[in-house]
């Protein structure tokens, strides 16, 4: 499988769209040879998306971690960083967080246990809930209910 | 029995606490608590200018400062379309590889201390002093160098620096033999580190472990080869992989051996980078480049990744619409996945092996919390 084939496979997954880069400046990092594919995934079909991503792990072989973000233009979202090392393709998956209070983002920790530690951090700093994760304080002081980065844009 | 480990334990670098469930001298499970070293660096970076951000990101990991600086600089350079000269790239490689050697020697000394190999502890720190002296000569500081700049480096290589570095490159070859006699193949050291803290190759991917810890488990993963950032593709080097020569692949001894081999490779890279140093600018004229890029790109977000001494640093950067300040910069540091893998490593281990497991995994609390 080459890099463009893997791109097609990822974009075939239901609920994903590519975030296009500017035409004059294709999304290619100056730092090296790698290409960066940024995609938006739908929170509702994220479970299916994760399973598909996991099935592609022979090619998309590394999950680096996650970040919470609150962008002035894109709103509240969670970013997942994957990499296809042999194809020099970085895949950044952006998932917009639903504004409904009781909603929860499907957890990735069943497929990648390392996601657990990132999900905990994102919950405590931003207040984005992940399914199956407790709400006890690990990073925040005991009794604190506010989210330090929750209101920042 | 529940065992609470103190917050400032000599086994960890920085404040991390652990609660262990033990049965006799066996650990049943371990829970690690972090969050005591939150410096809020990512929050301080909001609204910072690109030059102001350099000393701030240094504080994430003061000893490995050039790596975080490089991740940030690469991200900014990608966004603004700044081209870095070959000379500056080579100088960056020299600084990064010297820092890698310094961190690996510190790592070796900390594992030696964990197994009470005091002679080696002093030997490793003695050679590390020479490396730190060279970094001080070039950058003016031993840690928190604040040396890299967007578009290049702060200052050109100083007079005498190249000769001194090449001298150290020759010197280290004889030292490695000494290290091997004292530590790597010493039967007491082998007894304490083989079959201990085994990180299986499948665990590397599950826990997103990168860097020397992943390579010690036989997983070929080195961004210097995969992404070839900062001109690494111009240099000839090999990535050593662990094979369980004395125990099982991915044990603490493999993690030590890999670091020793990487020190030799790093000096090879330093030598090549200095020998192929071309005349040219050591820093791009960033102002012109920025003005040039404003017209042709409206991208405000990017990511950059570098291979640090502990593993992969991922930097996510968003700049403001005027593209002259940081709106948000976040880092995924390699210590966080290493920490997430620790509970799996300590389960079933003996209490006397914990010091070897913790020191050989090399989790730094400052990186975890940022």
Short mmCIF file of C-alpha atoms in Angstrom, two decimals:
data_model
loop_
_atom_site.label_atom_id
_atom_site.label_comp_id
_atom_site.label_asym_id
_atom_site.label_seq_id
_atom_site.Cartn_x
_atom_site.Cartn_y
_atom_site.Cartn_z
CA UNK A 1 0.00 0.00 0.00
CA UNK A 2 1.32 3.44 -0.83
CA UNK A 3 0.62 6.74 0.82
CA UNK A 4 -2.21 7.83 -1.53
CA UNK A 5 -3.92 4.42 -1.24
CA UNK A 6 -3.86 4.72 2.55
CA UNK A 7 -5.28 8.23 2.28
CA UNK A 8 -8.15 6.84 0.17
CA UNK A 9 -8.78 4.03 2.66
CA UNK A 10 -9.00 6.49 5.54
CA UNK A 11 -11.22 8.92 3.68
CA UNK A 12 -13.56 6.08 2.67
CA UNK A 13 -14.56 5.62 6.31
CA UNK A 14 -18.03 6.98 6.92
CA UNK A 15 -18.20 10.44 8.50
CA UNK A 16 -14.67 11.59 7.61
CA UNK A 17 -13.74 14.59 5.53
CA UNK A 18 -10.35 15.94 4.65
CA UNK A 19 -9.41 19.40 5.83
CA UNK A 20 -7.84 20.80 2.67
CA UNK A 21 -4.61 22.78 2.80
CA UNK A 22 -4.13 25.94 0.71
CA UNK A 23 -3.62 25.16 -2.98
CA UNK A 24 -0.38 27.09 -3.34
CA UNK A 25 1.15 25.51 -0.28
CA UNK A 26 0.29 21.80 -0.14
CA UNK A 27 0.21 20.27 3.31
CA UNK A 28 3.74 19.08 3.26
CA UNK A 29 5.97 19.69 6.18
CA UNK A 30 9.11 21.69 5.51
CA UNK A 31 10.80 19.76 8.26
CA UNK A 32 11.10 16.54 6.37
CA UNK A 33 9.58 14.27 3.81
CA UNK A 34 6.35 13.57 5.62
CA UNK A 35 2.92 14.52 4.40
CA UNK A 36 0.28 15.58 6.86
CA UNK A 37 -3.30 14.46 6.31
CA UNK A 38 -5.76 16.31 8.51
CA UNK A 39 -9.25 14.88 8.65
CA UNK A 40 -12.45 15.66 10.49
CA UNK A 41 -14.27 12.71 11.95
CA UNK A 42 -17.85 12.71 13.18
CA UNK A 43 -18.20 12.12 16.93
CA UNK A 44 -21.30 9.92 16.40
CA UNK A 45 -19.53 7.46 14.11
CA UNK A 46 -16.20 7.64 15.94
CA UNK A 47 -16.49 4.07 17.24
CA UNK A 48 -16.64 2.72 13.69
CA UNK A 49 -13.83 5.05 12.67
CA UNK A 50 -11.54 3.84 15.46
CA UNK A 51 -12.17 0.20 14.60
CA UNK A 52 -11.34 0.86 10.96
CA UNK A 53 -8.21 2.77 11.95
CA UNK A 54 -7.24 -0.16 14.17
CA UNK A 55 -7.73 -2.59 11.27
CA UNK A 56 -5.32 -0.46 9.22
CA UNK A 57 -2.63 -0.73 11.92
CA UNK A 58 -0.38 -2.75 9.63
CA UNK A 59 0.10 0.48 7.67
CA UNK A 60 -1.03 3.23 10.00
CA UNK A 61 1.14 1.73 12.64
CA UNK A 62 1.63 4.28 15.37
CA UNK A 63 -0.64 6.25 17.67
CA UNK A 64 1.27 9.08 19.34
CA UNK A 65 -1.35 10.58 21.58
CA UNK A 66 -4.16 13.06 21.86
CA UNK A 67 -4.73 16.70 22.67
CA UNK A 68 -7.72 18.75 23.68
CA UNK A 69 -8.21 22.01 21.85
CA UNK A 70 -10.58 24.96 21.83
CA UNK A 71 -10.04 26.85 18.61
CA UNK A 72 -11.66 30.24 17.91
CA UNK A 73 -12.64 29.06 14.43
CA UNK A 74 -13.09 25.29 14.79
CA UNK A 75 -14.56 25.24 18.31
CA UNK A 76 -14.07 22.50 20.89
CA UNK A 77 -12.32 19.45 19.55
CA UNK A 78 -10.04 16.58 20.30
CA UNK A 79 -7.01 15.85 18.10
CA UNK A 80 -5.62 12.34 17.59
CA UNK A 81 -2.15 11.84 16.14
CA UNK A 82 -1.37 8.75 14.08
CA UNK A 83 1.57 7.97 11.85
CA UNK A 84 2.28 5.57 9.01
CA UNK A 85 6.01 5.34 9.54
CA UNK A 86 6.89 3.36 6.42
CA UNK A 87 4.88 5.73 4.20
CA UNK A 88 6.01 8.93 5.94
CA UNK A 89 2.38 9.96 6.39
CA UNK A 90 1.19 11.74 9.50
CA UNK A 91 -2.54 11.58 10.12
CA UNK A 92 -4.15 14.11 12.40
CA UNK A 93 -7.77 13.33 13.23
CA UNK A 94 -9.85 16.22 14.52
CA UNK A 95 -13.10 15.37 16.27
CA UNK A 96 -15.49 18.15 17.17
CA UNK A 97 -16.95 17.80 20.63
CA UNK A 98 -20.72 17.89 20.82
CA UNK A 99 -21.98 20.93 22.76
CA UNK A 100 -24.57 18.79 24.59
CA UNK A 101 -23.57 18.46 28.24
CA UNK A 102 -24.31 14.78 28.73
CA UNK A 103 -22.56 13.63 25.55
CA UNK A 104 -19.35 11.59 25.74
CA UNK A 105 -16.68 10.98 23.13
CA UNK A 106 -16.10 7.25 22.47
CA UNK A 107 -12.94 6.14 24.20
CA UNK A 108 -9.93 4.91 22.25
CA UNK A 109 -8.39 3.20 25.28
CA UNK A 110 -9.89 -0.21 24.45
CA UNK A 111 -7.77 -0.30 21.27
CA UNK A 112 -4.79 1.75 22.50
CA UNK A 113 -4.40 1.61 26.32
CA UNK A 114 -2.13 4.65 26.18
CA UNK A 115 -5.15 6.79 25.21
CA UNK A 116 -6.43 6.45 28.76
CA UNK A 117 -3.82 8.76 30.27
CA UNK A 118 -4.46 11.39 27.56
CA UNK A 119 -8.25 11.18 27.91
CA UNK A 120 -7.95 11.72 31.64
CA UNK A 121 -5.83 14.80 31.12
CA UNK A 122 -8.14 16.25 28.46
CA UNK A 123 -11.18 15.68 30.69
CA UNK A 124 -9.60 17.39 33.67
CA UNK A 125 -8.27 20.37 31.75
CA UNK A 126 -11.03 20.95 29.19
CA UNK A 127 -14.03 19.08 30.62
CA UNK A 128 -14.59 16.94 27.49
CA UNK A 129 -16.13 13.65 28.62
CA UNK A 130 -15.01 10.26 27.33
CA UNK A 131 -17.26 7.22 27.56
CA UNK A 132 -16.48 4.85 30.42
CA UNK A 133 -14.13 7.27 32.16
CA UNK A 134 -14.64 8.37 35.74
CA UNK A 135 -14.83 12.01 36.75
CA UNK A 136 -12.60 11.84 39.86
CA UNK A 137 -9.83 14.40 40.17
CA UNK A 138 -6.30 13.21 39.52
CA UNK A 139 -4.63 16.37 38.28
CA UNK A 140 -6.91 19.01 39.75
CA UNK A 141 -6.95 19.66 43.49
CA UNK A 142 -9.49 17.62 45.47
CA UNK A 143 -12.96 19.13 45.34
CA UNK A 144 -12.27 21.36 42.33
CA UNK A 145 -15.12 21.11 39.83
CA UNK A 146 -14.09 23.77 37.30
CA UNK A 147 -12.00 22.91 34.23
CA UNK A 148 -8.93 25.17 33.96
CA UNK A 149 -8.95 25.35 30.15
CA UNK A 150 -12.68 24.71 29.73
CA UNK A 151 -13.72 28.24 28.86
CA UNK A 152 -10.74 29.27 26.77
CA UNK A 153 -10.98 29.83 23.06
CA UNK B 1 -0.47 -4.86 51.69
CA UNK B 2 -0.59 -1.37 50.28
CA UNK B 3 2.68 0.50 49.88
CA UNK B 4 2.73 4.25 49.34
CA UNK B 5 5.88 5.53 47.68
CA UNK B 6 6.95 9.04 48.67
CA UNK B 7 6.43 11.92 46.27
CA UNK B 8 10.10 12.81 45.98
CA UNK B 9 11.55 9.37 45.57
CA UNK B 10 15.11 9.10 44.22
CA UNK B 11 13.80 6.50 41.77
CA UNK B 12 11.86 9.07 39.77
CA UNK B 13 13.00 12.26 38.18
CA UNK B 14 10.67 14.84 39.60
CA UNK B 15 7.59 14.49 41.73
CA UNK B 16 5.63 11.35 40.95
CA UNK B 17 3.99 9.22 43.58
CA UNK B 18 3.10 5.56 43.41
CA UNK B 19 0.75 3.30 45.35
CA UNK B 20 1.66 -0.35 45.12
CA UNK B 21 -0.31 -3.42 46.17
CA UNK B 22 2.23 -5.99 47.31
CA UNK B 23 2.16 -9.59 48.41
CA UNK B 24 5.40 -10.46 50.19
CA UNK B 25 8.14 -9.14 47.92
CA UNK B 26 5.95 -9.27 44.78
CA UNK B 27 4.10 -6.30 43.41
CA UNK B 28 0.53 -7.15 42.40
CA UNK B 29 -0.41 -3.81 40.89
CA UNK B 30 0.80 -0.24 40.80
CA UNK B 31 -0.91 3.11 40.42
CA UNK B 32 1.03 6.22 39.57
CA UNK B 33 -0.07 9.70 40.43
CA UNK B 34 1.11 12.71 38.49
CA UNK B 35 0.16 16.35 38.38
CA UNK B 36 2.55 17.72 41.00
CA UNK B 37 4.80 19.51 38.53
CA UNK B 38 2.30 21.46 36.41
CA UNK B 39 4.22 24.46 35.23
CA UNK B 40 1.49 25.67 32.89
CA UNK B 41 4.01 26.14 30.09
CA UNK B 42 1.46 25.49 27.36
CA UNK B 43 -0.74 28.18 28.88
CA UNK B 44 2.18 30.63 29.10
CA UNK B 45 2.80 30.07 25.40
CA UNK B 46 -0.61 31.52 24.52
CA UNK B 47 -0.01 34.90 22.95
CA UNK B 48 3.79 34.58 23.08
CA UNK B 49 5.92 35.75 20.18
CA UNK B 50 8.06 33.16 18.43
CA UNK B 51 11.30 34.36 20.03
CA UNK B 52 9.71 34.61 23.49
CA UNK B 53 8.48 31.04 23.20
CA UNK B 54 11.94 29.48 22.86
CA UNK B 55 13.07 29.87 26.51
CA UNK B 56 9.58 28.88 27.65
CA UNK B 57 9.56 25.52 25.85
CA UNK B 58 13.06 24.88 27.26
CA UNK B 59 11.49 24.51 30.68
CA UNK B 60 9.41 21.48 29.65
CA UNK B 61 12.59 19.41 29.83
CA UNK B 62 15.56 21.60 30.78
CA UNK B 63 18.14 18.91 30.01
CA UNK B 64 16.73 18.12 26.58
CA UNK B 65 15.90 21.72 25.72
CA UNK B 66 17.10 21.70 22.06
CA UNK B 67 14.56 19.00 21.18
CA UNK B 68 11.51 20.98 22.28
CA UNK B 69 13.01 24.09 20.70
CA UNK B 70 13.48 22.19 17.45
CA UNK B 71 9.90 20.88 17.46
CA UNK B 72 8.56 24.40 17.91
CA UNK B 73 10.92 25.92 15.33
CA UNK B 74 10.04 23.26 12.73
CA UNK B 75 6.33 23.92 13.29
CA UNK B 76 6.74 27.69 12.92
CA UNK B 77 9.00 27.28 9.90
CA UNK B 78 6.44 24.99 8.22
CA UNK B 79 3.67 27.52 8.79
CA UNK B 80 5.60 30.60 7.73
CA UNK B 81 7.48 28.93 4.91
CA UNK B 82 10.92 29.75 6.30
CA UNK B 83 13.78 27.87 4.69
CA UNK B 84 16.68 26.89 6.92
CA UNK B 85 20.19 26.87 5.48
CA UNK B 86 22.23 23.67 5.43
CA UNK B 87 24.75 25.21 7.80
CA UNK B 88 22.04 25.95 10.36
CA UNK B 89 20.61 22.45 9.95
CA UNK B 90 24.00 20.92 10.60
CA UNK B 91 24.53 23.05 13.70
CA UNK B 92 21.08 22.01 14.94
CA UNK B 93 22.02 18.35 14.44
CA UNK B 94 25.25 18.87 16.40
CA UNK B 95 23.44 20.50 19.33
CA UNK B 96 20.66 17.90 19.35
CA UNK B 97 23.04 14.94 19.18
CA UNK B 98 25.32 16.33 21.89
CA UNK B 99 22.23 16.77 24.05
CA UNK B 100 21.17 13.22 23.26
CA UNK B 101 24.61 11.98 24.38
CA UNK B 102 24.38 14.07 27.55
CA UNK B 103 20.92 12.68 28.36
CA UNK B 104 21.97 9.10 27.60
CA UNK B 105 25.03 9.42 29.87
CA UNK B 106 22.76 10.78 32.61
CA UNK B 107 20.45 7.81 31.98
CA UNK B 108 23.33 5.34 32.27
CA UNK B 109 24.48 6.94 35.50
CA UNK B 110 20.97 6.78 36.95
CA UNK B 111 20.60 3.06 36.12
CA UNK B 112 24.08 2.48 37.58
CA UNK B 113 22.99 4.22 40.76
CA UNK B 114 19.84 2.07 40.89
CA UNK B 115 21.99 -1.07 40.93
CA UNK B 116 24.61 0.52 43.22
CA UNK B 117 27.32 0.49 40.55
CA UNK B 118 28.86 3.64 41.96
CA UNK B 119 32.09 3.57 39.96
CA UNK B 120 30.22 3.68 36.70
CA UNK B 121 27.90 6.35 38.06
CA UNK B 122 30.90 8.66 38.50
CA UNK B 123 32.53 7.68 35.21
CA UNK B 124 29.38 8.45 33.22
CA UNK B 125 28.89 11.82 34.89
CA UNK B 126 32.56 12.68 34.34
CA UNK B 127 32.18 12.26 30.57
CA UNK B 128 28.84 14.01 30.61
CA UNK B 129 30.57 17.06 32.10
CA UNK B 130 32.73 17.27 28.97
CA UNK B 131 29.66 17.18 26.76
CA UNK B 132 27.91 19.81 28.87
CA UNK B 133 31.06 21.93 28.72
CA UNK B 134 30.91 21.83 24.93
CA UNK B 135 27.22 22.80 24.95
CA UNK B 136 28.09 25.68 27.26
CA UNK B 137 30.87 26.77 24.94
CA UNK B 138 28.47 26.87 22.00
CA UNK B 139 25.23 28.03 23.56
CA UNK B 140 26.30 29.74 26.77
CA UNK B 141 24.31 27.37 28.97
CA UNK B 142 24.48 23.79 30.13
CA UNK B 143 20.70 23.35 30.29
CA UNK B 144 17.83 25.46 28.99
CA UNK B 145 20.09 26.51 26.13
CA UNK B 146 17.60 28.77 24.26
CA UNK B 147 19.89 28.35 21.27
CA UNK B 148 17.62 27.53 18.36
CA UNK B 149 15.73 30.26 16.55
CA UNK B 150 13.05 30.24 13.90
CA UNK B 151 15.07 30.05 10.68
CA UNK B 152 18.30 28.76 12.23
CA UNK B 153 20.27 29.12 15.42
CA UNK B 154 21.15 32.01 17.73
CA UNK B 155 24.86 32.18 16.96
CA UNK B 156 27.35 30.55 14.66
CA UNK B 157 29.71 27.86 15.96
CA UNK B 158 32.42 29.45 18.07
CA UNK B 159 36.13 29.26 17.44
CA UNK B 160 37.72 26.11 18.77
CA UNK B 161 34.37 24.42 19.26
CA UNK B 162 34.69 22.15 16.22
CA UNK B 163 38.18 20.97 17.23
CA UNK B 164 37.07 20.24 20.78
CA UNK B 165 34.02 18.27 19.62
CA UNK B 166 36.06 16.20 17.16
CA UNK B 167 38.55 15.54 19.95
CA UNK B 168 35.72 14.24 22.16
CA UNK B 169 34.43 12.07 19.28
CA UNK B 170 37.82 10.29 19.20
CA UNK B 171 38.01 10.09 22.96
CA UNK B 172 34.58 8.45 23.39
CA UNK B 173 35.55 5.32 21.43
CA UNK B 174 37.99 4.30 24.15
CA UNK B 175 35.46 5.22 26.80
CA UNK B 176 32.80 2.88 25.40
CA UNK B 177 35.11 -0.09 25.88
CA UNK B 178 35.55 1.02 29.48
CA UNK B 179 31.77 1.32 29.89
CA UNK B 180 31.26 -2.17 28.52
CA UNK B 181 33.81 -3.68 30.90
CA UNK B 182 32.48 -1.80 33.89
CA UNK B 183 28.78 -2.05 33.23
CA UNK B 184 27.28 -3.72 30.16
CA UNK B 185 28.94 -7.11 30.47
CA UNK B 186 29.53 -7.06 34.20
CA UNK B 187 27.91 -10.17 35.68
CA UNK B 188 26.44 -8.31 38.69
CA UNK B 189 24.87 -5.73 36.40
CA UNK B 190 23.57 -8.48 34.10
CA UNK B 191 22.03 -10.22 37.10
CA UNK B 192 20.19 -7.09 38.14
CA UNK B 193 18.92 -5.98 34.74
CA UNK B 194 18.29 -8.99 32.50
CA UNK B 195 14.71 -10.34 32.46
CA UNK B 196 13.67 -7.29 34.49
CA UNK B 197 10.99 -4.79 33.40
CA UNK B 198 10.35 -6.48 30.07
CA UNK B 199 8.55 -4.23 27.59
CA UNK B 200 7.30 -6.63 24.92
CA UNK B 201 7.16 -5.36 21.31
CA UNK B 202 3.34 -5.52 21.27
CA UNK B 203 3.24 -3.35 24.41
CA UNK B 204 5.30 -0.70 22.61
CA UNK B 205 2.45 -0.05 20.15
CA UNK B 206 -0.30 -0.49 22.73
CA UNK B 207 1.21 2.09 25.03
CA UNK B 208 2.56 4.37 22.25
CA UNK B 209 6.08 4.06 23.65
CA UNK B 210 8.68 5.65 21.38
CA UNK B 211 12.40 6.35 21.45
CA UNK B 212 15.15 4.12 22.85
CA UNK B 213 12.66 2.20 25.03
CA UNK B 214 10.74 1.13 21.89
CA UNK B 215 13.91 0.34 19.95
CA UNK B 216 15.22 -1.74 22.85
CA UNK B 217 12.11 -3.88 22.40
CA UNK B 218 13.11 -4.52 18.79
CA UNK B 219 10.60 -2.08 17.26
CA UNK B 220 12.28 -0.08 14.52
CA UNK B 221 11.01 3.40 15.08
CA UNK B 222 13.25 6.40 14.70
CA UNK B 223 11.83 9.63 13.31
CA UNK B 224 15.33 10.74 12.30
CA UNK B 225 15.10 7.98 9.69
CA UNK B 226 11.36 7.97 9.01
CA UNK B 227 10.85 11.71 8.65
CA UNK B 228 14.45 12.79 8.06
CA UNK B 229 13.77 16.26 9.46
CA UNK B 230 16.49 18.88 9.78
CA UNK B 231 18.67 17.27 7.14
CA UNK B 232 19.11 13.89 8.89
CA UNK B 233 18.74 12.19 5.50
CA UNK B 234 22.15 13.59 4.50
CA UNK B 235 23.91 11.65 7.23
CA UNK B 236 24.81 8.03 7.46
CA UNK B 237 23.77 6.35 10.71
CA UNK B 238 22.17 3.16 11.87
CA UNK B 239 19.44 2.71 14.42
CA UNK B 240 20.44 0.04 16.93
CA UNK B 241 17.69 -2.38 17.96
CA UNK B 242 17.42 -4.54 21.05
CA UNK B 243 17.60 -8.29 20.58
CA UNK B 244 17.79 -9.65 24.11
CA UNK B 245 21.47 -10.58 23.83
CA UNK B 246 21.75 -11.54 27.49
CA UNK B 247 18.14 -11.89 28.55
CA UNK B 248 14.89 -11.28 26.74
CA UNK B 249 14.17 -8.59 24.14
CA UNK B 250 12.96 -5.41 25.78
CA UNK B 251 14.38 -5.95 29.26
CA UNK B 252 16.17 -3.27 31.27
CA UNK B 253 19.57 -4.47 30.03
CA UNK B 254 18.50 -3.96 26.41
CA UNK B 255 17.44 -0.42 27.22
CA UNK B 256 20.90 0.28 28.65
CA UNK B 257 22.75 -1.34 25.73
CA UNK B 258 20.69 0.60 23.18
CA UNK B 259 21.65 3.87 24.82
CA UNK B 260 25.33 2.97 24.77
CA UNK B 261 25.12 2.15 21.07
CA UNK B 262 23.16 5.30 20.36
CA UNK B 263 25.91 7.35 21.99
CA UNK B 264 28.37 6.00 19.39
CA UNK B 265 25.90 6.69 16.57
CA UNK B 266 25.28 10.21 17.88
CA UNK B 267 28.99 11.00 17.90
CA UNK B 268 29.14 9.66 14.33
CA UNK B 269 26.35 12.09 13.39
CA UNK B 270 28.11 14.98 15.16
CA UNK B 271 31.32 14.23 13.29
CA UNK B 272 29.54 14.06 9.91
CA UNK B 273 27.58 17.24 10.60
CA UNK B 274 30.75 19.15 11.49
CA UNK B 275 32.81 17.76 8.63
CA UNK B 276 30.12 18.72 6.10
CA UNK B 277 29.51 22.17 7.57
CA UNK B 278 29.03 24.47 4.59
CA UNK B 279 29.66 28.18 4.62
CA UNK B 280 26.43 30.11 4.73
CA UNK B 281 23.91 31.85 6.92
CA UNK B 282 23.38 30.38 10.35
CA UNK B 283 19.99 32.08 10.56
CA UNK B 284 17.53 32.92 7.82
CA UNK B 285 16.33 36.47 7.39
CA UNK B 286 13.01 35.57 8.97
CA UNK B 287 11.34 38.95 8.59
CA UNK B 288 11.56 38.86 4.81
CA UNK B 289 10.39 35.28 4.68
CA UNK B 290 7.40 35.99 6.90
CA UNK B 291 6.31 38.90 4.72
CA UNK B 292 6.75 36.71 1.70
CA UNK B 293 4.67 33.91 3.14
CA UNK B 294 1.71 36.03 4.26
CA UNK B 295 0.57 36.50 0.70
CA UNK B 296 0.58 32.86 -0.31
CA UNK B 297 -0.68 30.87 2.63
CA UNK B 298 -3.43 31.28 5.16
CA UNK B 299 -2.69 28.15 7.15
CA UNK B 300 -2.65 28.74 10.88
CA UNK B 301 -2.24 25.22 12.25
CA UNK B 302 0.42 22.57 11.90
CA UNK B 303 2.20 19.79 13.72
CA UNK B 304 5.88 18.93 13.91
CA UNK B 305 7.60 15.90 15.36
CA UNK B 306 11.16 15.28 16.44
CA UNK B 307 13.02 12.37 17.97
CA UNK B 308 14.29 13.39 21.39
CA UNK B 309 16.51 11.36 23.71
CA UNK B 310 13.44 9.80 25.35
CA UNK B 311 11.24 9.45 22.28
CA UNK B 312 8.97 11.39 19.97
CA UNK B 313 7.97 14.95 20.77
CA UNK B 314 4.81 16.04 18.95
CA UNK B 315 4.20 19.77 18.79
CA UNK B 316 0.83 21.12 17.72
CA UNK B 317 0.95 24.80 16.88
CA UNK B 318 -1.74 27.30 16.03
CA UNK B 319 -0.81 30.89 15.31
CA UNK B 320 -3.04 33.98 15.35
CA UNK B 321 -4.61 35.22 12.10
CA UNK B 322 -1.84 37.85 11.71
CA UNK B 323 0.60 34.94 11.92
CA UNK B 324 3.04 36.68 14.24
CA UNK B 325 2.14 35.17 17.62
CA UNK B 326 1.34 31.77 19.05
CA UNK B 327 -2.33 31.20 19.67
CA UNK B 328 -1.90 27.72 21.11
CA UNK B 329 1.07 25.38 21.32
CA UNK B 330 0.75 21.94 22.83
CA UNK B 331 3.27 19.17 23.24
CA UNK B 332 2.96 15.42 23.55
CA UNK B 333 6.11 14.44 25.38
CA UNK B 334 7.56 10.89 25.40
CA UNK B 335 7.44 10.49 29.19
CA UNK B 336 3.63 10.34 29.25
CA UNK B 337 3.36 7.05 27.29
CA UNK B 338 6.30 5.68 29.30
CA UNK B 339 4.39 6.44 32.48
CA UNK B 340 1.24 4.81 31.10
CA UNK B 341 3.23 1.61 30.47
CA UNK B 342 4.71 1.51 34.00
CA UNK B 343 1.74 -0.22 35.75
CA UNK B 344 2.01 -3.12 33.29
CA UNK B 345 5.75 -3.42 33.95
CA UNK B 346 5.59 -3.36 37.75
CA UNK B 347 2.77 -5.95 37.98
CA UNK B 348 4.48 -9.19 39.03
CA UNK B 349 7.87 -7.57 39.62
CA UNK B 350 9.88 -7.99 42.81
CA UNK B 351 10.28 -4.97 45.06
CA UNK B 352 14.07 -4.92 44.70
CA UNK B 353 13.68 -4.66 40.91
CA UNK B 354 11.47 -1.57 41.07
CA UNK B 355 14.42 0.81 41.20
CA UNK B 356 15.83 -0.78 38.03
CA UNK B 357 12.43 -0.67 36.27
CA UNK B 358 11.75 2.96 37.16
CA UNK B 359 15.21 4.25 36.34
CA UNK B 360 15.48 2.23 33.12
CA UNK B 361 12.12 3.51 31.86
CA UNK B 362 13.33 7.09 32.43
CA UNK B 363 10.07 8.88 33.18
CA UNK B 364 10.57 12.58 33.81
CA UNK B 365 7.72 14.22 35.73
CA UNK B 366 8.37 17.64 34.24
CA UNK B 367 7.64 16.26 30.79
CA UNK B 368 4.56 14.40 31.96
CA UNK B 369 2.93 17.46 33.48
CA UNK B 370 4.40 20.28 31.40
#
